[in-house]
Coordinates of C-alpha atoms in Angstrom, one line a residue:
Chain A
X22 CA 112.9 113.3 39.4
X23 CA 113.6 116.5 41.3
X24 CA 111.3 115.3 44.1
X25 CA 113.1 112.1 44.3
X26 CA 116.4 113.8 44.5
X27 CA 115.0 116.2 47.2
X28 CA 113.7 113.2 49.2
X29 CA 117.0 111.4 48.9
X30 CA 119.2 114.3 49.9
X31 CA 116.9 115.1 52.8
X32 CA 117.1 111.5 54.0
X33 CA 120.9 111.6 53.7
X34 CA 120.9 114.8 55.6
X35 CA 118.7 113.4 58.3
X36 CA 120.8 110.3 58.6
X37 CA 124.2 111.9 58.9
X38 CA 123.4 115.1 60.6
X39 CA 120.7 114.1 63.0
X40 CA 120.2 110.4 63.7
X41 CA 123.9 109.3 63.6
X42 CA 125.2 112.3 65.6
X43 CA 126.7 111.1 68.9
X44 CA 124.4 111.8 71.9
X45 CA 125.4 115.0 73.6
X46 CA 125.3 115.6 77.3
X47 CA 122.7 118.0 78.6
X48 CA 123.8 121.3 77.3
X49 CA 122.6 124.3 79.3
X50 CA 123.1 127.5 77.5
X51 CA 121.8 130.1 80.0
X52 CA 124.8 131.1 82.1
X53 CA 124.5 130.4 85.8
X54 CA 125.4 132.8 88.5
X55 CA 129.0 132.0 89.5
X56 CA 129.3 130.0 86.2
X57 CA 133.1 130.4 86.1
X58 CA 133.6 129.2 89.7
X59 CA 131.3 126.3 89.2
X60 CA 133.0 125.2 86.0
X61 CA 136.3 124.9 87.9
X62 CA 134.9 122.3 90.2
X63 CA 133.9 119.6 87.7
X64 CA 130.2 120.1 88.1
X65 CA 127.8 117.1 87.6
X66 CA 124.4 118.4 86.8
X67 CA 122.8 114.9 86.5
X68 CA 119.5 115.1 88.2
X69 CA 119.2 118.9 87.7
X70 CA 116.8 120.6 85.4
X71 CA 114.5 123.6 84.9
X72 CA 111.3 123.3 86.8
X73 CA 108.0 124.7 85.8
X74 CA 107.1 125.8 89.2
X75 CA 108.2 124.5 92.6
X76 CA 107.2 125.7 96.0
X77 CA 110.3 125.9 98.1
X78 CA 111.4 126.8 101.6
X79 CA 114.6 128.4 102.7
X80 CA 116.3 129.4 106.0
X81 CA 116.6 133.2 106.1
X82 CA 117.3 136.0 108.5
X83 CA 114.8 138.6 109.2
X84 CA 115.0 141.8 107.2
X85 CA 117.3 142.5 104.3
X86 CA 120.1 140.3 105.4
X87 CA 122.5 139.9 102.5
X88 CA 123.1 136.3 103.4
X89 CA 119.6 135.3 102.7
X90 CA 120.1 134.3 99.1
X91 CA 123.8 133.8 98.8
X92 CA 125.5 130.4 98.4
X93 CA 127.8 129.4 101.2
X94 CA 130.9 130.0 99.2
X95 CA 129.9 133.5 98.6
X96 CA 129.1 134.1 102.2
X97 CA 132.4 132.6 103.3
X98 CA 134.9 133.2 100.6
X99 CA 137.8 132.2 102.8
X100 CA 136.2 128.8 103.2
X101 CA 135.9 128.5 99.4
X102 CA 139.6 129.3 99.0
X103 CA 140.6 127.0 101.8
X104 CA 138.6 124.1 100.3
X105 CA 140.0 124.8 96.8
X106 CA 143.5 124.7 98.1
X107 CA 142.8 121.3 99.8
X108 CA 141.1 120.0 96.8
X109 CA 137.9 119.6 98.8
X110 CA 135.7 122.3 97.2
X111 CA 132.4 121.0 95.8
X112 CA 130.4 122.8 93.1
X113 CA 127.3 122.6 95.2
X114 CA 128.8 125.2 97.4
X115 CA 127.7 127.7 94.8
X116 CA 124.1 126.5 95.0
X117 CA 121.3 127.7 97.2
X118 CA 119.7 125.2 99.7
X119 CA 116.0 124.7 99.8
X120 CA 113.5 122.4 101.4
X121 CA 110.4 120.8 99.9
X122 CA 108.2 121.7 102.9
X123 CA 108.0 124.1 105.8
X124 CA 108.1 121.2 108.2
X125 CA 111.3 119.8 106.7
X126 CA 113.0 123.1 106.8
X127 CA 112.1 123.7 110.4
X128 CA 113.0 120.2 111.5
X129 CA 116.4 120.4 109.9
X130 CA 117.2 123.8 111.4
X131 CA 116.1 122.6 114.9
X132 CA 118.2 119.5 114.4
X133 CA 121.4 121.5 114.0
X134 CA 120.5 123.9 116.8
X135 CA 120.3 120.9 119.0
X136 CA 124.1 120.4 118.4
X137 CA 125.0 124.1 118.5
X138 CA 122.3 126.2 120.2
X139 CA 123.8 129.4 118.7
X140 CA 124.0 128.0 115.2
X141 CA 120.9 129.8 114.0
X142 CA 123.2 132.9 113.9
X143 CA 125.0 131.3 111.0
X144 CA 122.1 129.4 109.3
X145 CA 119.0 131.5 109.7
X146 CA 116.3 132.3 112.2
X147 CA 113.2 132.1 110.0
X148 CA 111.6 130.0 107.2
X149 CA 110.7 131.7 104.0
X150 CA 108.5 130.4 101.2
X151 CA 108.5 131.1 97.5
X152 CA 108.2 129.6 94.1
X153 CA 111.1 128.6 91.9
X154 CA 110.2 128.8 88.2
X155 CA 111.7 127.7 84.9
X156 CA 113.6 130.9 84.3
X157 CA 115.3 130.7 87.7
X158 CA 117.9 128.2 86.8
X159 CA 118.7 124.5 87.4
X160 CA 116.9 122.8 90.3
X161 CA 117.8 119.4 91.8
X162 CA 114.8 117.2 90.8
X163 CA 114.7 115.0 93.8
X164 CA 115.2 115.7 97.5
X165 CA 117.3 113.8 100.0
X166 CA 115.7 112.1 103.0
X167 CA 115.5 115.4 104.9
X168 CA 113.6 117.1 102.1
X169 CA 116.6 119.2 101.0
X170 CA 117.5 120.1 97.4
X171 CA 120.0 122.4 95.7
X172 CA 119.3 125.1 93.2
X173 CA 121.7 126.9 90.9
X174 CA 120.5 130.4 89.9
X175 CA 120.6 131.8 86.5
X176 CA 122.6 134.9 86.1
X177 CA 120.5 138.0 86.8
X178 CA 117.9 136.1 88.8
X179 CA 117.0 137.7 92.1
X180 CA 115.0 135.4 94.3
X181 CA 115.1 137.9 97.1
X182 CA 111.8 139.7 97.2
X183 CA 109.9 136.6 95.8
X184 CA 110.2 134.8 99.1
X185 CA 108.3 135.7 102.2
X186 CA 108.8 134.7 105.8
X187 CA 106.3 132.2 107.1
X188 CA 107.7 131.2 110.4
X189 CA 110.2 132.2 113.1
X190 CA 112.2 129.2 114.3
X191 CA 115.0 130.4 116.5
X192 CA 116.8 133.5 117.8
Chain B
X12 CA 128.2 136.5 123.4
X13 CA 128.4 135.0 126.9
X14 CA 131.0 136.0 129.4
X15 CA 133.3 133.0 129.8
X16 CA 134.3 132.2 133.4
X17 CA 138.0 131.3 133.3
X18 CA 141.5 132.6 133.1
X19 CA 142.6 134.7 130.1
X20 CA 145.9 133.5 128.7
X21 CA 148.3 134.8 126.1
X22 CA 149.6 131.7 124.5
X23 CA 147.4 129.0 123.0
X24 CA 148.3 125.8 124.9
X25 CA 147.6 123.2 122.2
X26 CA 150.1 122.4 119.5
X27 CA 148.0 122.0 116.4
X28 CA 150.2 120.1 114.0
X29 CA 147.6 119.4 111.2
X30 CA 144.0 120.3 110.4
X31 CA 142.7 116.8 109.6
X32 CA 139.2 117.7 108.5
X33 CA 135.7 118.9 109.3
X34 CA 133.5 116.4 111.1
X35 CA 130.3 118.6 111.2
X36 CA 128.7 120.1 109.2
X37 CA 128.4 121.0 105.6
X38 CA 126.3 124.2 106.1
X39 CA 128.9 125.7 108.3
X40 CA 131.9 123.9 109.9
X41 CA 131.3 123.7 113.6
X42 CA 133.3 120.6 114.6
X43 CA 136.8 120.5 113.1
X44 CA 139.5 117.9 113.9
X45 CA 143.1 118.7 114.4
X46 CA 146.0 116.5 115.4
X47 CA 148.8 117.4 117.8
X48 CA 152.4 116.1 117.5
X49 CA 151.5 113.0 119.6
X50 CA 148.7 112.2 117.1
X51 CA 146.0 113.1 119.7
X52 CA 142.8 114.5 118.2
X53 CA 142.3 118.2 119.2
X54 CA 138.7 119.3 118.5
X55 CA 137.7 122.8 117.6
X56 CA 134.0 123.5 118.3
X57 CA 132.4 126.7 116.9
X58 CA 129.9 127.9 119.6
X59 CA 129.0 131.6 119.0
X60 CA 129.4 134.7 117.0
X61 CA 128.9 138.4 117.7
X62 CA 125.7 140.1 116.4
X63 CA 127.6 141.6 113.5
X64 CA 129.2 138.2 112.7
X65 CA 132.7 139.8 112.8
X66 CA 134.0 137.7 115.7
X67 CA 133.5 134.0 116.1
X68 CA 134.0 132.0 119.3
X69 CA 135.4 128.5 119.4
X70 CA 136.6 126.2 122.1
X71 CA 139.3 123.5 121.8
X72 CA 139.8 120.4 123.8
X73 CA 142.0 117.3 123.5
X74 CA 140.4 113.9 123.3
X75 CA 141.5 110.3 122.7
X76 CA 141.2 108.4 119.4
X77 CA 139.0 105.9 121.1
X78 CA 136.5 108.6 122.2
X79 CA 136.6 110.1 118.7
X80 CA 135.9 106.7 117.2
X81 CA 133.0 106.1 119.7
X82 CA 131.5 109.4 118.7
X83 CA 131.8 108.7 115.0
X84 CA 130.4 105.2 115.5
X85 CA 127.4 106.7 117.3
X86 CA 128.3 105.0 120.6
X87 CA 128.6 108.2 122.6
X88 CA 126.8 111.6 122.2
X89 CA 128.5 114.9 121.3
X90 CA 128.3 116.1 124.9
X91 CA 129.9 112.8 126.0
X92 CA 132.7 113.5 123.6
X93 CA 133.3 116.9 125.1
X94 CA 133.0 115.7 128.7
X95 CA 135.6 113.0 128.0
X96 CA 138.2 115.6 127.3
X97 CA 141.6 114.3 128.4
X98 CA 142.2 117.4 130.4
X99 CA 139.4 118.7 132.4
X100 CA 139.5 122.1 130.7
X101 CA 138.7 123.7 127.4
X102 CA 140.3 126.6 125.7
X103 CA 138.1 129.3 124.3
X104 CA 139.3 131.5 121.4
X105 CA 137.6 134.5 120.0
X106 CA 138.7 135.1 116.5
X107 CA 137.8 137.9 114.0
X108 CA 136.9 137.2 110.4
X109 CA 140.4 138.3 109.5
X110 CA 141.8 135.6 111.7
X111 CA 143.0 137.9 114.4
X112 CA 142.8 136.4 117.9
X113 CA 140.9 138.7 120.2
X114 CA 141.0 136.6 123.4
X115 CA 142.0 133.2 124.7
X116 CA 140.4 131.9 127.9
X117 CA 141.0 128.7 129.6
X118 CA 138.0 127.3 131.4
X119 CA 136.9 124.2 133.1
X120 CA 134.5 121.7 131.5
X121 CA 131.9 122.4 134.1
X122 CA 132.0 126.1 133.3
X123 CA 131.0 125.8 129.6
X124 CA 127.8 127.8 129.3
X125 CA 124.7 125.7 128.6
X126 CA 124.1 127.4 125.2
X127 CA 127.5 126.3 124.1
X128 CA 126.9 122.7 124.8
X129 CA 125.1 120.2 122.5
X130 CA 121.9 118.6 123.6
X131 CA 122.3 115.4 125.6
X132 CA 120.7 113.3 122.8
X133 CA 122.7 114.6 119.9
X134 CA 124.6 111.8 118.3
X135 CA 126.7 111.7 115.1
X136 CA 125.1 110.3 112.0
X137 CA 127.3 109.4 109.1
X138 CA 125.2 111.4 106.6
X139 CA 126.0 114.5 108.6
X140 CA 129.7 114.0 108.3
X141 CA 132.0 116.0 105.9
X142 CA 135.6 114.6 106.0
X143 CA 134.8 111.5 108.0
X144 CA 136.9 109.1 105.8
X145 CA 139.9 111.5 106.0
X146 CA 139.6 111.7 109.8
X147 CA 139.2 107.9 110.2
X148 CA 142.2 107.3 107.9
X149 CA 144.4 109.8 109.6
X150 CA 143.9 108.4 113.1
X151 CA 143.5 104.8 111.9
X152 CA 140.2 104.6 113.7
X153 CA 138.9 101.5 111.9
X154 CA 141.6 99.5 113.5
X155 CA 140.9 100.6 117.0
X156 CA 139.0 98.2 119.2
X157 CA 136.4 99.6 121.5
X158 CA 136.5 97.8 124.8
X159 CA 133.8 98.6 127.3
X160 CA 136.0 99.6 130.3
X161 CA 132.8 100.2 132.3
X162 CA 132.0 96.5 132.2
X163 CA 135.3 95.7 133.8
X164 CA 134.6 98.2 136.5
X165 CA 131.2 96.8 137.1
X166 CA 132.6 93.3 137.5
X167 CA 135.0 94.6 140.1
X168 CA 132.1 96.3 142.0
X169 CA 130.1 93.0 141.9
X170 CA 133.1 91.1 143.2
X171 CA 133.9 93.6 145.9
X172 CA 130.3 93.5 147.1
X173 CA 130.0 89.7 146.7
X174 CA 126.7 90.3 145.0
X175 CA 125.0 89.0 141.9
X176 CA 124.6 92.2 139.9
X177 CA 122.4 93.3 137.1
X178 CA 124.0 96.1 135.1
X179 CA 121.7 98.2 132.9
X180 CA 123.5 100.6 130.6
X181 CA 121.3 103.2 128.9
X182 CA 123.6 104.0 126.0
X183 CA 121.3 106.3 124.1
X184 CA 117.8 107.7 124.2
X185 CA 115.7 110.7 124.8
X186 CA 117.1 112.5 127.9
X187 CA 120.1 110.2 128.3
X188 CA 123.2 112.2 128.6
X189 CA 126.7 112.3 129.9
X190 CA 126.4 111.2 133.6
X191 CA 122.9 112.4 133.8
X192 CA 119.4 111.3 132.7
X193 CA 116.0 112.7 132.5
X194 CA 114.1 111.7 135.7
X195 CA 111.0 110.4 133.9
X196 CA 113.1 108.3 131.5
X197 CA 115.2 106.8 134.3
X198 CA 112.2 106.3 136.6
X199 CA 110.0 104.6 134.0
X200 CA 112.8 102.4 132.7
X201 CA 113.7 101.3 136.1
X202 CA 110.1 100.6 137.1
X203 CA 109.3 98.8 133.9
X204 CA 112.4 96.5 134.4
X205 CA 111.5 96.0 138.1
X206 CA 107.9 95.0 137.1
X207 CA 109.3 92.5 134.6
X208 CA 111.7 91.1 137.1
X209 CA 109.0 90.7 139.7
X210 CA 106.7 88.8 137.3
X211 CA 109.4 86.6 136.1
X212 CA 110.3 85.8 139.7
X213 CA 106.7 85.0 140.6
X214 CA 106.4 82.7 137.5
X215 CA 109.5 80.9 138.6
X216 CA 108.4 80.4 142.2
X217 CA 104.6 79.8 141.6
X218 CA 104.4 78.6 138.1
X219 CA 103.0 80.2 135.0
X220 CA 99.4 79.2 135.8
X221 CA 99.5 81.5 138.8
X222 CA 96.9 84.1 139.3
X223 CA 97.3 87.8 140.0
X224 CA 99.3 88.5 143.2
X225 CA 99.5 91.7 145.1
X226 CA 103.0 91.9 146.5
X227 CA 101.9 94.8 148.8
X228 CA 99.8 92.4 150.9
X229 CA 101.5 91.3 154.1
X230 CA 100.5 87.7 153.5
X231 CA 102.6 87.7 150.3
X232 CA 105.8 89.0 152.1
X233 CA 107.5 85.6 151.6
X234 CA 107.7 86.2 147.9
X235 CA 109.6 89.4 148.3
X236 CA 112.9 87.6 148.7
X237 CA 112.6 86.5 145.1
X238 CA 111.0 89.5 143.5
X239 CA 112.8 92.4 145.0
X240 CA 116.0 94.1 143.9
X241 CA 117.8 97.2 145.1
X242 CA 119.7 99.9 143.2
X243 CA 123.2 100.1 144.5
X244 CA 125.3 102.0 142.0
X245 CA 124.8 104.4 139.2
X246 CA 126.5 106.6 136.6
X247 CA 129.1 104.0 136.0
X248 CA 129.2 104.8 132.3
X249 CA 129.6 108.1 130.4
X250 CA 126.0 107.9 129.3
X251 CA 123.9 106.3 132.0
X252 CA 124.5 103.0 133.7
X253 CA 123.1 101.6 137.0
X254 CA 123.5 98.5 139.1
X255 CA 120.8 96.4 140.7
X256 CA 121.1 93.4 142.9
X257 CA 118.6 90.9 144.4
X258 CA 117.8 91.9 148.0
X259 CA 118.6 88.3 149.1
X260 CA 122.0 87.0 148.1
X261 CA 122.2 83.3 148.2
X262 CA 125.6 81.7 147.9
X263 CA 125.4 78.8 145.4
X264 CA 126.8 76.0 147.4
X265 CA 124.3 73.6 146.0
X266 CA 123.8 74.8 142.4
X267 CA 122.5 78.0 140.9
X268 CA 120.8 80.5 143.2
X269 CA 117.1 81.3 142.6
X270 CA 118.1 84.8 141.5
X271 CA 120.5 83.3 138.9
X272 CA 117.7 81.1 137.6
X273 CA 115.4 84.1 137.4
X274 CA 118.0 86.2 135.6
X275 CA 118.6 83.3 133.2
X276 CA 114.9 83.2 132.4
X277 CA 114.8 86.9 131.9
X278 CA 117.7 86.9 129.5
X279 CA 116.3 83.9 127.6
X280 CA 113.0 85.8 127.2
X281 CA 114.8 88.7 125.6
X282 CA 117.1 86.6 123.5
X283 CA 114.4 84.3 122.2
X284 CA 111.9 87.1 121.4
X285 CA 114.1 88.2 118.6
X286 CA 112.9 85.7 116.1
X287 CA 109.2 84.7 115.5
X288 CA 109.9 81.0 115.7
X289 CA 111.6 81.0 119.1
X290 CA 109.1 83.7 120.3
X291 CA 106.3 81.2 119.8
X292 CA 107.9 78.7 122.0
X293 CA 109.0 81.2 124.6
X294 CA 105.5 82.8 124.7
X295 CA 104.1 79.6 126.3
X296 CA 106.7 79.5 129.0
X297 CA 105.5 82.7 130.8
X298 CA 102.3 83.8 132.4
X299 CA 100.2 86.5 130.8
X300 CA 101.4 88.9 133.6
X301 CA 105.0 88.4 132.6
X302 CA 104.3 88.9 128.9
X303 CA 102.4 92.1 129.6
X304 CA 105.2 93.4 131.8
X305 CA 107.7 92.5 129.1
X306 CA 105.7 94.4 126.5
X307 CA 105.6 97.4 128.8
X308 CA 109.4 97.3 129.2
X309 CA 109.7 97.1 125.4
X310 CA 107.2 99.9 124.9
X311 CA 109.3 102.1 127.2
X312 CA 112.4 101.4 125.2
X313 CA 110.4 102.3 122.0
X314 CA 108.9 105.4 123.4
X315 CA 112.2 106.9 124.6
X316 CA 114.1 105.6 121.5
X317 CA 116.6 103.8 123.7
X318 CA 119.5 101.7 123.1
X319 CA 120.6 99.7 126.2
X320 CA 122.8 96.8 127.3
X321 CA 121.8 94.4 130.0
X322 CA 124.5 92.4 131.8
X323 CA 124.3 90.0 134.8
X324 CA 127.2 88.8 136.8
X325 CA 127.6 86.2 139.5
X326 CA 130.9 87.1 141.2
X327 CA 131.1 83.7 142.9
X328 CA 130.8 81.3 139.9
X329 CA 131.7 84.0 137.3
X330 CA 128.7 83.3 135.3
X331 CA 127.5 86.1 133.0
X332 CA 124.5 86.9 130.8
X333 CA 124.3 89.6 128.3
X334 CA 121.7 91.1 126.0
X335 CA 121.2 94.3 124.1
X336 CA 118.0 96.0 123.0
X337 CA 117.2 99.1 121.1
X338 CA 114.0 100.7 120.0
X339 CA 114.1 99.1 116.6
X340 CA 114.4 95.6 118.1
X341 CA 111.7 96.5 120.7
X342 CA 109.4 97.6 117.9
X343 CA 109.9 94.4 116.0
X344 CA 109.3 92.2 119.1
X345 CA 106.1 94.1 120.0
X346 CA 104.9 93.6 116.5
X347 CA 105.7 89.9 116.5
X348 CA 104.0 89.5 119.9
X349 CA 100.9 91.3 118.6
X350 CA 100.8 89.1 115.5
X351 CA 101.4 85.8 117.2
X352 CA 98.5 83.3 116.8
X353 CA 98.8 80.7 119.5
X354 CA 96.4 78.5 121.4
X355 CA 97.6 76.6 124.4
X356 CA 95.7 74.4 126.9
X357 CA 96.8 73.0 130.2
X358 CA 95.3 71.8 133.4
X359 CA 96.2 72.5 137.0
X360 CA 94.8 72.2 140.4
X361 CA 94.5 74.7 143.2
X362 CA 93.2 74.7 146.8
X363 CA 91.3 77.6 148.1
X364 CA 87.9 79.2 148.7
X365 CA 85.1 80.5 146.5
X366 CA 84.4 84.1 146.9
X367 CA 81.5 84.4 144.4
X368 CA 79.5 81.9 142.4
X369 CA 76.6 82.7 140.0
X370 CA 74.5 79.6 139.7
X371 CA 72.8 80.8 136.6
X372 CA 75.7 82.0 134.5
X373 CA 78.2 79.6 136.1
X374 CA 80.7 82.5 136.7
X375 CA 83.0 82.1 139.7
X376 CA 85.6 84.0 141.6
X377 CA 88.1 81.8 143.5
X378 CA 91.0 82.7 145.8
X379 CA 93.7 80.1 146.3
X380 CA 95.3 79.4 149.7
X381 CA 98.3 81.3 148.3
X382 CA 96.0 84.3 147.8
X383 CA 96.0 84.1 144.0
X384 CA 92.8 85.2 142.3
X385 CA 91.1 83.3 139.6
X386 CA 87.9 84.0 137.7
X387 CA 86.1 82.2 134.9
X388 CA 83.2 79.7 134.4
X389 CA 82.4 76.3 135.6
X390 CA 82.1 73.6 133.0
X391 CA 78.5 73.1 131.9
X392 CA 78.0 69.7 133.4
X393 CA 78.7 71.1 136.8
X394 CA 75.9 73.6 136.8
X395 CA 73.4 71.6 138.8
X396 CA 75.7 71.2 141.7
X397 CA 76.7 74.8 142.1
X398 CA 73.9 75.6 144.6
X399 CA 75.7 73.4 147.2
X400 CA 78.9 75.3 147.1
X401 CA 79.7 77.1 150.3
X402 CA 82.1 80.0 151.0
X403 CA 83.5 78.6 154.2
X404 CA 84.8 75.3 152.9
X405 CA 88.2 74.8 151.3
X406 CA 87.9 73.3 147.8
X407 CA 90.3 71.6 145.5
X408 CA 89.5 72.7 142.0
X409 CA 90.8 71.4 138.7
X410 CA 91.1 74.1 136.1
X411 CA 91.4 73.8 132.4
X412 CA 93.2 76.9 131.2
X413 CA 93.0 77.9 127.5
X414 CA 95.3 80.7 126.3
X415 CA 94.2 82.1 123.0
X416 CA 96.4 84.6 121.3
X417 CA 95.1 85.8 118.0
X418 CA 97.1 87.5 115.4
X419 CA 96.5 91.2 115.4
X420 CA 95.3 91.2 119.0
X421 CA 97.6 92.7 121.5
X422 CA 96.8 90.4 124.4
X423 CA 96.0 86.8 124.8
X424 CA 92.7 85.8 126.2
X425 CA 92.9 83.4 129.2
X426 CA 89.9 81.3 129.9
X427 CA 90.0 79.3 133.2
X428 CA 87.2 76.7 133.3
X429 CA 86.7 74.7 136.4
X430 CA 86.2 71.1 135.3
X431 CA 86.0 69.5 138.7
X432 CA 85.9 70.5 142.3
X433 CA 86.0 68.7 145.7
X434 CA 85.7 69.8 149.2
X435 CA 89.1 69.4 150.7
X436 CA 88.8 67.0 153.6
X437 CA 92.1 66.8 155.4

């Protein structure tokens, strides 16, 4: 009798508190870097997740340039404020840009230098390579046609030091 | 940063009413669109920064809505947009990160340093744009009509010179820029077109069963009036356009001129190559030489990733032809040609002399009185009589030509079999 009661109450519990619960959106508990700013821009993390390990490539400057692993809104805070005022700010401005291959990263940098030969002074002069792992934050699962993807760092993650320069492209 | 040749001024000459939006790019805004009080687009281009990134350099210029639309639509390159500035000057501004103006310099378009200009072949792609819709909406660009004013100018030139005119406008491609073009690209495109035109003209005059003709030979000088064109105007358009005309101008008192007929054949070839069904019919209307030269012309367009317009005008009867090609169409036509499977047979006669005959293999080499060269084999039943052929007599030969184009093979095989021959007794 007691077993039957236990089984019945477990079933009720399972039914009401698990199976019949409304589906929740992806809930990410680890705070991201710039979490507060990101939340103000109606972020949509569809297509983002933690990755086990992903080899990634990024435009950097030589040496310990502080811009190397900062998102564009952190590098240019005036731009962020301007875009917020105009209602044009995008949560992806708080992400870091990466490329899936060295070739893609180089091709894209050279493409922009074709339009503005001095643009490497703003974008980067070298390609660096490193691995993004699960603990690093939320990574865009797929790339665009240019091999680019965004990555939102977890708070306290420091990618600097884990990426090494593989090629000089400009400058 | 570069030294800017120009005059330093105190007051910024443009009246920037509104910042409309950023055109390029998301990584860092480098082309930003403003509007003045007359709703003219004023464009701000980032070009440089100091080593410590504390001072940025921009230049400003005024353009027209039409040119801005052409740039956004990919019709003109970025350098074309800059060079189409309404005034012939730009205004450089060096600004600190705290928005303090360090210096304003007014400079002519021609003095913009090379490292501050976009590459000749940089065109706008919509996926690179940032506030494109806002910009289009603000200037109502979607309701602007683009008229090719250059075409109007070219018609006027043709009328003034009283000359049938072929206008080739290289709108886009590797090395195609604002009023200039890479020498190799220009040279090869021109030569490929010239070669195509020559072969079409020879087909028209001699028929598609003609043999190979060397136009360099003095004896073939009579054909030059049909095959030759001359370049008589260039740089008509902001990108690169040039004018050709037939070297002989015939006024059409009695119907279309030969050059008009040749032009019509050329434009039909381009037009009908664009579907497989019409290509099959068109293929049989041209000699192998013409088709080979057409493929070469297309391969050039493909190689240099070109987009071009071809126009032809007759200023007397006002007749016009037009076609456009780009490297995507060229690629498709080449693919279709390579994958055609056609067999065609026809017969024709020629008079001329044998230059070589192999009585065992039945192979021959024959030169017509018109200096066209033919090679092939005699039909089997004729083998026994070959020993009697002389190289001094003039023969009339009847040739059965089989053209076999197999799918997957780039070229057709042409087999000319002599099925009968007679000594020509005048």
